[in-house]
Amino acid sequence: MDSHPPDAERLLTPSEVAKMFRVVPKTVTRWAQAGKISSIRTLGGHRRFREAEVRRLLEEGFGSEDESRVG
Amino acid sequence: MDSHPPDAERLLTPSEVAKMFRVVPKTVTRWAQAGKISSIRTLGGHRRFREAEVRRLLEEGFGSEDESRVG
DNA sequence: GTTAATTGGGGTAATTCGGGCG
DNA sequence: AATGTCCGAATTACCCCAATTA
């Protein structure tokens, strides 16, 4: 039996996100601390990231650098 | 009709909770042992978790970390 | 060249994972 | 097959400081 709760969303570990961006896991942690990426915490304090958001951020980085960035 | 499912009493297995947090089932068991999450026992000694509580714990850790939190 | 921000590495403690067995 | 419990290894969090980048 493999019934999952309705809005079970795919979560990624810091290492997995780090590999996608080609940075070390610690850098991903800094992004979370800086509020640049949202994250949830396991009950032990470790972070998990939404795969959808990570991929969105990853693709934003491929946009033209001429694009004005609001921030 | 089941248009009003009593979510508050729905119970989840260790595996289901583990998938929601992106951890392995054993880790969820550890959280129960540490008292970080309440659980009930089946007559066979296995644990079950309240979906409402799990969801609450899951959403507590969401959002940017630089947002102030009202305690 | 200087200033400010980001990234990476070291170190330690806590958490998580994986294997084995009941 | 899923779960419970114990142990050792890997991952992560958090600290500080140097190197790289804009």
PDB file of N, CA, C and O in Angstrom, chain A residues 3-70:
ATOM      1  N   SER A   3      -0.338   4.601  -0.607  1.00  0.00           N
ATOM      2  CA  SER A   3      -1.137   5.816  -0.725  1.00  0.00           C
ATOM      3  C   SER A   3      -0.478   6.961   0.016  1.00  0.00           C
ATOM      4  O   SER A   3      -0.154   6.850   1.191  1.00  0.00           O
ATOM      5  N   HIS A   4      -0.252   8.046  -0.727  1.00  0.00           N
ATOM      6  CA  HIS A   4       0.384   9.207  -0.119  1.00  0.00           C
ATOM      7  C   HIS A   4      -0.671  10.238   0.214  1.00  0.00           C
ATOM      8  O   HIS A   4      -1.699  10.299  -0.429  1.00  0.00           O
ATOM      9  N   PRO A   5      -0.373  11.085   1.176  1.00  0.00           N
ATOM     10  CA  PRO A   5      -1.268  12.189   1.474  1.00  0.00           C
ATOM     11  C   PRO A   5      -1.400  13.063   0.233  1.00  0.00           C
ATOM     12  O   PRO A   5      -0.489  13.122  -0.573  1.00  0.00           O
ATOM     13  N   PRO A   6      -2.512  13.742   0.067  1.00  0.00           N
ATOM     14  CA  PRO A   6      -2.823  14.558  -1.110  1.00  0.00           C
ATOM     15  C   PRO A   6      -1.688  15.469  -1.575  1.00  0.00           C
ATOM     16  O   PRO A   6      -1.128  15.230  -2.628  1.00  0.00           O
ATOM     17  N   ASP A   7      -1.357  16.478  -0.790  1.00  0.00           N
ATOM     18  CA  ASP A   7      -0.366  17.427  -1.260  1.00  0.00           C
ATOM     19  C   ASP A   7       1.040  17.068  -0.815  1.00  0.00           C
ATOM     20  O   ASP A   7       1.804  17.893  -0.366  1.00  0.00           O
ATOM     21  N   ALA A   8       1.366  15.817  -0.979  1.00  0.00           N
ATOM     22  CA  ALA A   8       2.739  15.414  -0.688  1.00  0.00           C
ATOM     23  C   ALA A   8       3.620  15.984  -1.795  1.00  0.00           C
ATOM     24  O   ALA A   8       3.493  15.619  -2.947  1.00  0.00           O
ATOM     25  N   GLU A   9       4.501  16.884  -1.418  1.00  0.00           N
ATOM     26  CA  GLU A   9       5.354  17.513  -2.403  1.00  0.00           C
ATOM     27  C   GLU A   9       6.772  17.002  -2.283  1.00  0.00           C
ATOM     28  O   GLU A   9       7.229  16.669  -1.203  1.00  0.00           O
ATOM     29  N   ARG A  10       7.445  16.950  -3.413  1.00  0.00           N
ATOM     30  CA  ARG A  10       8.794  16.454  -3.419  1.00  0.00           C
ATOM     31  C   ARG A  10       9.744  17.412  -2.736  1.00  0.00           C
ATOM     32  O   ARG A  10       9.815  18.586  -3.084  1.00  0.00           O
ATOM     33  N   LEU A  11      10.482  16.911  -1.784  1.00  0.00           N
ATOM     34  CA  LEU A  11      11.440  17.728  -1.055  1.00  0.00           C
ATOM     35  C   LEU A  11      12.853  17.257  -1.342  1.00  0.00           C
ATOM     36  O   LEU A  11      13.091  16.085  -1.594  1.00  0.00           O
ATOM     37  N   LEU A  12      13.777  18.192  -1.324  1.00  0.00           N
ATOM     38  CA  LEU A  12      15.175  17.875  -1.601  1.00  0.00           C
ATOM     39  C   LEU A  12      16.040  18.180  -0.384  1.00  0.00           C
ATOM     40  O   LEU A  12      15.746  19.080   0.394  1.00  0.00           O
ATOM     41  N   THR A  13      17.100  17.429  -0.239  1.00  0.00           N
ATOM     42  CA  THR A  13      18.042  17.656   0.855  1.00  0.00           C
ATOM     43  C   THR A  13      19.026  18.755   0.441  1.00  0.00           C
ATOM     44  O   THR A  13      19.155  19.061  -0.749  1.00  0.00           O
ATOM     45  N   PRO A  14      19.716  19.339   1.390  1.00  0.00           N
ATOM     46  CA  PRO A  14      20.719  20.363   1.061  1.00  0.00           C
ATOM     47  C   PRO A  14      21.744  19.857   0.053  1.00  0.00           C
ATOM     48  O   PRO A  14      22.125  20.583  -0.865  1.00  0.00           O
ATOM     49  N   SER A  15      22.183  18.646   0.199  1.00  0.00           N
ATOM     50  CA  SER A  15      23.170  18.083  -0.731  1.00  0.00           C
ATOM     51  C   SER A  15      22.639  18.007  -2.157  1.00  0.00           C
ATOM     52  O   SER A  15      23.354  18.310  -3.112  1.00  0.00           O
ATOM     53  N   GLU A  16      21.394  17.605  -2.278  1.00  0.00           N
ATOM     54  CA  GLU A  16      20.817  17.481  -3.610  1.00  0.00           C
ATOM     55  C   GLU A  16      20.711  18.842  -4.293  1.00  0.00           C
ATOM     56  O   GLU A  16      21.000  18.982  -5.481  1.00  0.00           O
ATOM     57  N   VAL A  17      20.276  19.844  -3.522  1.00  0.00           N
ATOM     58  CA  VAL A  17      20.177  21.196  -4.086  1.00  0.00           C
ATOM     59  C   VAL A  17      21.569  21.706  -4.443  1.00  0.00           C
ATOM     60  O   VAL A  17      21.778  22.325  -5.480  1.00  0.00           O
ATOM     61  N   ALA A  18      22.516  21.415  -3.569  1.00  0.00           N
ATOM     62  CA  ALA A  18      23.894  21.868  -3.798  1.00  0.00           C
ATOM     63  C   ALA A  18      24.446  21.302  -5.105  1.00  0.00           C
ATOM     64  O   ALA A  18      25.091  22.013  -5.871  1.00  0.00           O
ATOM     65  N   LYS A  19      24.181  20.055  -5.353  1.00  0.00           N
ATOM     66  CA  LYS A  19      24.670  19.427  -6.586  1.00  0.00           C
ATOM     67  C   LYS A  19      24.039  20.066  -7.809  1.00  0.00           C
ATOM     68  O   LYS A  19      24.682  20.238  -8.845  1.00  0.00           O
ATOM     69  N   MET A  20      22.752  20.441  -7.694  1.00  0.00           N
ATOM     70  CA  MET A  20      22.069  21.054  -8.830  1.00  0.00           C
ATOM     71  C   MET A  20      22.685  22.409  -9.185  1.00  0.00           C
ATOM     72  O   MET A  20      22.757  22.776 -10.350  1.00  0.00           O
ATOM     73  N   PHE A  21      23.123  23.140  -8.148  1.00  0.00           N
ATOM     74  CA  PHE A  21      23.704  24.465  -8.394  1.00  0.00           C
ATOM     75  C   PHE A  21      25.224  24.436  -8.483  1.00  0.00           C
ATOM     76  O   PHE A  21      25.867  25.447  -8.707  1.00  0.00           O
ATOM     77  N   ARG A  22      25.784  23.268  -8.233  1.00  0.00           N
ATOM     78  CA  ARG A  22      27.235  23.158  -8.260  1.00  0.00           C
ATOM     79  C   ARG A  22      27.892  24.018  -7.194  1.00  0.00           C
ATOM     80  O   ARG A  22      28.838  24.753  -7.457  1.00  0.00           O
ATOM     81  N   VAL A  23      27.333  23.928  -5.992  1.00  0.00           N
ATOM     82  CA  VAL A  23      27.915  24.608  -4.844  1.00  0.00           C
ATOM     83  C   VAL A  23      27.981  23.597  -3.704  1.00  0.00           C
ATOM     84  O   VAL A  23      27.470  22.484  -3.830  1.00  0.00           O
ATOM     85  N   VAL A  24      28.608  23.968  -2.639  1.00  0.00           N
ATOM     86  CA  VAL A  24      28.681  23.073  -1.500  1.00  0.00           C
ATOM     87  C   VAL A  24      27.402  23.224  -0.670  1.00  0.00           C
ATOM     88  O   VAL A  24      26.781  24.291  -0.697  1.00  0.00           O
ATOM     89  N   PRO A  25      27.001  22.192   0.032  1.00  0.00           N
ATOM     90  CA  PRO A  25      25.755  22.238   0.814  1.00  0.00           C
ATOM     91  C   PRO A  25      25.671  23.441   1.764  1.00  0.00           C
ATOM     92  O   PRO A  25      24.598  23.990   1.975  1.00  0.00           O
ATOM     93  N   LYS A  26      26.778  23.835   2.285  1.00  0.00           N
ATOM     94  CA  LYS A  26      26.777  24.961   3.224  1.00  0.00           C
ATOM     95  C   LYS A  26      26.269  26.235   2.565  1.00  0.00           C
ATOM     96  O   LYS A  26      25.620  27.063   3.196  1.00  0.00           O
ATOM     97  N   THR A  27      26.548  26.394   1.304  1.00  0.00           N
ATOM     98  CA  THR A  27      26.082  27.578   0.588  1.00  0.00           C
ATOM     99  C   THR A  27      24.566  27.574   0.458  1.00  0.00           C
ATOM    100  O   THR A  27      23.918  28.609   0.586  1.00  0.00           O
ATOM    101  N   VAL A  28      24.004  26.417   0.240  1.00  0.00           N
ATOM    102  CA  VAL A  28      22.547  26.307   0.155  1.00  0.00           C
ATOM    103  C   VAL A  28      21.932  26.706   1.497  1.00  0.00           C
ATOM    104  O   VAL A  28      20.910  27.390   1.552  1.00  0.00           O
ATOM    105  N   THR A  29      22.578  26.302   2.551  1.00  0.00           N
ATOM    106  CA  THR A  29      22.114  26.673   3.887  1.00  0.00           C
ATOM    107  C   THR A  29      22.127  28.188   4.054  1.00  0.00           C
ATOM    108  O   THR A  29      21.207  28.767   4.620  1.00  0.00           O
ATOM    109  N   ARG A  30      23.160  28.831   3.537  1.00  0.00           N
ATOM    110  CA  ARG A  30      23.227  30.296   3.626  1.00  0.00           C
ATOM    111  C   ARG A  30      22.070  30.938   2.872  1.00  0.00           C
ATOM    112  O   ARG A  30      21.496  31.924   3.322  1.00  0.00           O
ATOM    113  N   TRP A  31      21.730  30.376   1.715  1.00  0.00           N
ATOM    114  CA  TRP A  31      20.611  30.923   0.938  1.00  0.00           C
ATOM    115  C   TRP A  31      19.319  30.834   1.757  1.00  0.00           C
ATOM    116  O   TRP A  31      18.509  31.757   1.728  1.00  0.00           O
ATOM    117  N   ALA A  32      19.175  29.764   2.461  1.00  0.00           N
ATOM    118  CA  ALA A  32      17.975  29.600   3.285  1.00  0.00           C
ATOM    119  C   ALA A  32      17.978  30.602   4.438  1.00  0.00           C
ATOM    120  O   ALA A  32      16.969  31.221   4.741  1.00  0.00           O
ATOM    121  N   GLN A  33      19.138  30.784   5.038  1.00  0.00           N
ATOM    122  CA  GLN A  33      19.255  31.737   6.150  1.00  0.00           C
ATOM    123  C   GLN A  33      18.991  33.158   5.680  1.00  0.00           C
ATOM    124  O   GLN A  33      18.466  33.980   6.420  1.00  0.00           O
ATOM    125  N   ALA A  34      19.364  33.444   4.436  1.00  0.00           N
ATOM    126  CA  ALA A  34      19.187  34.786   3.882  1.00  0.00           C
ATOM    127  C   ALA A  34      17.779  34.990   3.330  1.00  0.00           C
ATOM    128  O   ALA A  34      17.452  36.068   2.867  1.00  0.00           O
ATOM    129  N   GLY A  35      16.970  33.960   3.382  1.00  0.00           N
ATOM    130  CA  GLY A  35      15.608  34.078   2.885  1.00  0.00           C
ATOM    131  C   GLY A  35      15.507  34.067   1.377  1.00  0.00           C
ATOM    132  O   GLY A  35      14.491  34.449   0.820  1.00  0.00           O
ATOM    133  N   LYS A  36      16.540  33.626   0.712  1.00  0.00           N
ATOM    134  CA  LYS A  36      16.515  33.585  -0.747  1.00  0.00           C
ATOM    135  C   LYS A  36      15.774  32.369  -1.265  1.00  0.00           C
ATOM    136  O   LYS A  36      15.397  32.310  -2.430  1.00  0.00           O
ATOM    137  N   ILE A  37      15.624  31.394  -0.401  1.00  0.00           N
ATOM    138  CA  ILE A  37      14.885  30.192  -0.761  1.00  0.00           C
ATOM    139  C   ILE A  37      14.151  29.704   0.478  1.00  0.00           C
ATOM    140  O   ILE A  37      14.688  29.743   1.573  1.00  0.00           O
ATOM    141  N   SER A  38      12.893  29.293   0.287  1.00  0.00           N
ATOM    142  CA  SER A  38      12.122  28.836   1.440  1.00  0.00           C
ATOM    143  C   SER A  38      12.491  27.390   1.759  1.00  0.00           C
ATOM    144  O   SER A  38      12.881  26.632   0.877  1.00  0.00           O
ATOM    145  N   SER A  39      12.365  27.048   3.001  1.00  0.00           N
ATOM    146  CA  SER A  39      12.726  25.699   3.413  1.00  0.00           C
ATOM    147  C   SER A  39      11.890  25.269   4.594  1.00  0.00           C
ATOM    148  O   SER A  39      11.378  26.097   5.334  1.00  0.00           O
ATOM    149  N   ILE A  40      11.753  23.975   4.735  1.00  0.00           N
ATOM    150  CA  ILE A  40      11.081  23.460   5.913  1.00  0.00           C
ATOM    151  C   ILE A  40      12.132  22.761   6.741  1.00  0.00           C
ATOM    152  O   ILE A  40      13.230  22.465   6.254  1.00  0.00           O
ATOM    153  N   ARG A  41      11.814  22.500   7.994  1.00  0.00           N
ATOM    154  CA  ARG A  41      12.774  21.870   8.883  1.00  0.00           C
ATOM    155  C   ARG A  41      12.235  20.525   9.337  1.00  0.00           C
ATOM    156  O   ARG A  41      11.067  20.388   9.657  1.00  0.00           O
ATOM    157  N   THR A  42      13.100  19.572   9.393  1.00  0.00           N
ATOM    158  CA  THR A  42      12.711  18.304  10.000  1.00  0.00           C
ATOM    159  C   THR A  42      12.618  18.595  11.491  1.00  0.00           C
ATOM    160  O   THR A  42      13.051  19.658  11.950  1.00  0.00           O
ATOM    161  N   LEU A  43      12.076  17.688  12.244  1.00  0.00           N
ATOM    162  CA  LEU A  43      11.934  17.936  13.684  1.00  0.00           C
ATOM    163  C   LEU A  43      13.305  17.974  14.348  1.00  0.00           C
ATOM    164  O   LEU A  43      13.443  18.380  15.489  1.00  0.00           O
ATOM    165  N   GLY A  44      14.306  17.571  13.649  1.00  0.00           N
ATOM    166  CA  GLY A  44      15.672  17.613  14.185  1.00  0.00           C
ATOM    167  C   GLY A  44      16.420  18.860  13.751  1.00  0.00           C
ATOM    168  O   GLY A  44      17.567  19.068  14.126  1.00  0.00           O
ATOM    169  N   GLY A  45      15.784  19.695  12.944  1.00  0.00           N
ATOM    170  CA  GLY A  45      16.407  20.949  12.553  1.00  0.00           C
ATOM    171  C   GLY A  45      17.064  20.954  11.185  1.00  0.00           C
ATOM    172  O   GLY A  45      17.557  21.979  10.740  1.00  0.00           O
ATOM    173  N   HIS A  46      17.084  19.834  10.522  1.00  0.00           N
ATOM    174  CA  HIS A  46      17.678  19.798   9.190  1.00  0.00           C
ATOM    175  C   HIS A  46      16.711  20.391   8.171  1.00  0.00           C
ATOM    176  O   HIS A  46      15.505  20.301   8.346  1.00  0.00           O
ATOM    177  N   ARG A  47      17.248  20.983   7.127  1.00  0.00           N
ATOM    178  CA  ARG A  47      16.407  21.648   6.130  1.00  0.00           C
ATOM    179  C   ARG A  47      16.059  20.747   4.961  1.00  0.00           C
ATOM    180  O   ARG A  47      16.827  19.893   4.572  1.00  0.00           O
ATOM    181  N   ARG A  48      14.866  21.016   4.423  1.00  0.00           N
ATOM    182  CA  ARG A  48      14.421  20.346   3.199  1.00  0.00           C
ATOM    183  C   ARG A  48      13.880  21.429   2.286  1.00  0.00           C
ATOM    184  O   ARG A  48      13.255  22.382   2.743  1.00  0.00           O
ATOM    185  N   PHE A  49      14.106  21.266   0.979  1.00  0.00           N
ATOM    186  CA  PHE A  49      13.709  22.288   0.016  1.00  0.00           C
ATOM    187  C   PHE A  49      12.719  21.744  -0.998  1.00  0.00           C
ATOM    188  O   PHE A  49      12.786  20.575  -1.374  1.00  0.00           O
ATOM    189  N   ARG A  50      11.831  22.634  -1.450  1.00  0.00           N
ATOM    190  CA  ARG A  50      10.848  22.225  -2.449  1.00  0.00           C
ATOM    191  C   ARG A  50      11.537  22.096  -3.801  1.00  0.00           C
ATOM    192  O   ARG A  50      12.154  23.049  -4.274  1.00  0.00           O
ATOM    193  N   GLU A  51      11.371  20.940  -4.398  1.00  0.00           N
ATOM    194  CA  GLU A  51      11.993  20.719  -5.694  1.00  0.00           C
ATOM    195  C   GLU A  51      11.488  21.708  -6.743  1.00  0.00           C
ATOM    196  O   GLU A  51      12.268  22.222  -7.553  1.00  0.00           O
ATOM    197  N   ALA A  52      10.190  22.002  -6.720  1.00  0.00           N
ATOM    198  CA  ALA A  52       9.618  22.921  -7.705  1.00  0.00           C
ATOM    199  C   ALA A  52      10.257  24.306  -7.597  1.00  0.00           C
ATOM    200  O   ALA A  52      10.592  24.923  -8.606  1.00  0.00           O
ATOM    201  N   GLU A  53      10.436  24.764  -6.357  1.00  0.00           N
ATOM    202  CA  GLU A  53      11.027  26.093  -6.176  1.00  0.00           C
ATOM    203  C   GLU A  53      12.493  26.095  -6.588  1.00  0.00           C
ATOM    204  O   GLU A  53      12.973  27.038  -7.205  1.00  0.00           O
ATOM    205  N   VAL A  54      13.176  25.035  -6.258  1.00  0.00           N
ATOM    206  CA  VAL A  54      14.594  24.947  -6.616  1.00  0.00           C
ATOM    207  C   VAL A  54      14.768  24.997  -8.127  1.00  0.00           C
ATOM    208  O   VAL A  54      15.612  25.733  -8.641  1.00  0.00           O
ATOM    209  N   ARG A  55      13.945  24.248  -8.805  1.00  0.00           N
ATOM    210  CA  ARG A  55      14.081  24.246 -10.271  1.00  0.00           C
ATOM    211  C   ARG A  55      13.693  25.586 -10.872  1.00  0.00           C
ATOM    212  O   ARG A  55      14.266  26.014 -11.876  1.00  0.00           O
ATOM    213  N   ARG A  56      12.727  26.249 -10.225  1.00  0.00           N
ATOM    214  CA  ARG A  56      12.342  27.575 -10.720  1.00  0.00           C
ATOM    215  C   ARG A  56      13.510  28.545 -10.553  1.00  0.00           C
ATOM    216  O   ARG A  56      13.854  29.297 -11.462  1.00  0.00           O
ATOM    217  N   LEU A  57      14.134  28.510  -9.398  1.00  0.00           N
ATOM    218  CA  LEU A  57      15.276  29.381  -9.152  1.00  0.00           C
ATOM    219  C   LEU A  57      16.434  29.037 -10.079  1.00  0.00           C
ATOM    220  O   LEU A  57      17.166  29.912 -10.533  1.00  0.00           O
ATOM    221  N   LEU A  58      16.530  27.752 -10.351  1.00  0.00           N
ATOM    222  CA  LEU A  58      17.618  27.316 -11.221  1.00  0.00           C
ATOM    223  C   LEU A  58      17.439  27.869 -12.629  1.00  0.00           C
ATOM    224  O   LEU A  58      18.402  28.283 -13.277  1.00  0.00           O
ATOM    225  N   GLU A  59      16.200  27.905 -13.079  1.00  0.00           N
ATOM    226  CA  GLU A  59      15.943  28.393 -14.434  1.00  0.00           C
ATOM    227  C   GLU A  59      16.006  29.909 -14.520  1.00  0.00           C
ATOM    228  O   GLU A  59      16.335  30.460 -15.561  1.00  0.00           O
ATOM    229  N   GLU A  60      15.693  30.560 -13.416  1.00  0.00           N
ATOM    230  CA  GLU A  60      15.801  32.023 -13.413  1.00  0.00           C
ATOM    231  C   GLU A  60      17.240  32.437 -13.667  1.00  0.00           C
ATOM    232  O   GLU A  60      17.507  33.487 -14.241  1.00  0.00           O
ATOM    233  N   GLY A  61      18.143  31.595 -13.231  1.00  0.00           N
ATOM    234  CA  GLY A  61      19.552  31.909 -13.404  1.00  0.00           C
ATOM    235  C   GLY A  61      20.010  31.812 -14.847  1.00  0.00           C
ATOM    236  O   GLY A  61      21.095  32.255 -15.184  1.00  0.00           O
ATOM    237  N   PHE A  62      19.136  31.278 -15.704  1.00  0.00           N
ATOM    238  CA  PHE A  62      19.492  31.155 -17.115  1.00  0.00           C
ATOM    239  C   PHE A  62      18.943  32.309 -17.936  1.00  0.00           C
ATOM    240  O   PHE A  62      19.152  32.376 -19.123  1.00  0.00           O
ATOM    241  N   GLY A  63      18.226  33.209 -17.275  1.00  0.00           N
ATOM    242  CA  GLY A  63      17.695  34.358 -18.000  1.00  0.00           C
ATOM    243  C   GLY A  63      18.803  35.310 -18.398  1.00  0.00           C
ATOM    244  O   GLY A  63      19.932  35.198 -17.927  1.00  0.00           O
ATOM    245  N   SER A  64      18.469  36.232 -19.304  1.00  0.00           N
ATOM    246  CA  SER A  64      19.454  37.225 -19.718  1.00  0.00           C
ATOM    247  C   SER A  64      19.842  38.093 -18.534  1.00  0.00           C
ATOM    248  O   SER A  64      18.992  38.468 -17.730  1.00  0.00           O
ATOM    249  N   GLU A  65      21.121  38.370 -18.442  1.00  0.00           N
ATOM    250  CA  GLU A  65      21.580  39.175 -17.314  1.00  0.00           C
ATOM    251  C   GLU A  65      21.203  40.634 -17.491  1.00  0.00           C
ATOM    252  O   GLU A  65      21.376  41.438 -16.606  1.00  0.00           O
ATOM    253  N   ASP A  66      20.679  40.956 -18.678  1.00  0.00           N
ATOM    254  CA  ASP A  66      20.246  42.319 -18.929  1.00  0.00           C
ATOM    255  C   ASP A  66      18.905  42.579 -18.259  1.00  0.00           C
ATOM    256  O   ASP A  66      18.515  43.701 -18.019  1.00  0.00           O
ATOM    257  N   GLU A  67      18.213  41.488 -17.962  1.00  0.00           N
ATOM    258  CA  GLU A  67      16.905  41.627 -17.334  1.00  0.00           C
ATOM    259  C   GLU A  67      17.026  42.371 -16.014  1.00  0.00           C
ATOM    260  O   GLU A  67      17.850  42.026 -15.176  1.00  0.00           O
ATOM    261  N   SER A  68      16.197  43.386 -15.844  1.00  0.00           N
ATOM    262  CA  SER A  68      16.222  44.111 -14.574  1.00  0.00           C
ATOM    263  C   SER A  68      15.676  43.201 -13.485  1.00  0.00           C
ATOM    264  O   SER A  68      14.676  42.528 -13.695  1.00  0.00           O
ATOM    265  N   ARG A  69      16.357  43.203 -12.397  1.00  0.00           N
ATOM    266  CA  ARG A  69      15.930  42.347 -11.289  1.00  0.00           C
ATOM    267  C   ARG A  69      15.374  43.210 -10.168  1.00  0.00           C
ATOM    268  O   ARG A  69      16.057  44.094  -9.673  1.00  0.00           O
ATOM    269  N   VAL A  70      14.139  42.929  -9.799  1.00  0.00           N
ATOM    270  CA  VAL A  70      13.530  43.657  -8.695  1.00  0.00           C
ATOM    271  C   VAL A  70      13.916  42.987  -7.378  1.00  0.00           C
ATOM    272  O   VAL A  70      13.688  41.809  -7.204  1.00  0.00           O
TER     273      VAL A  70
END
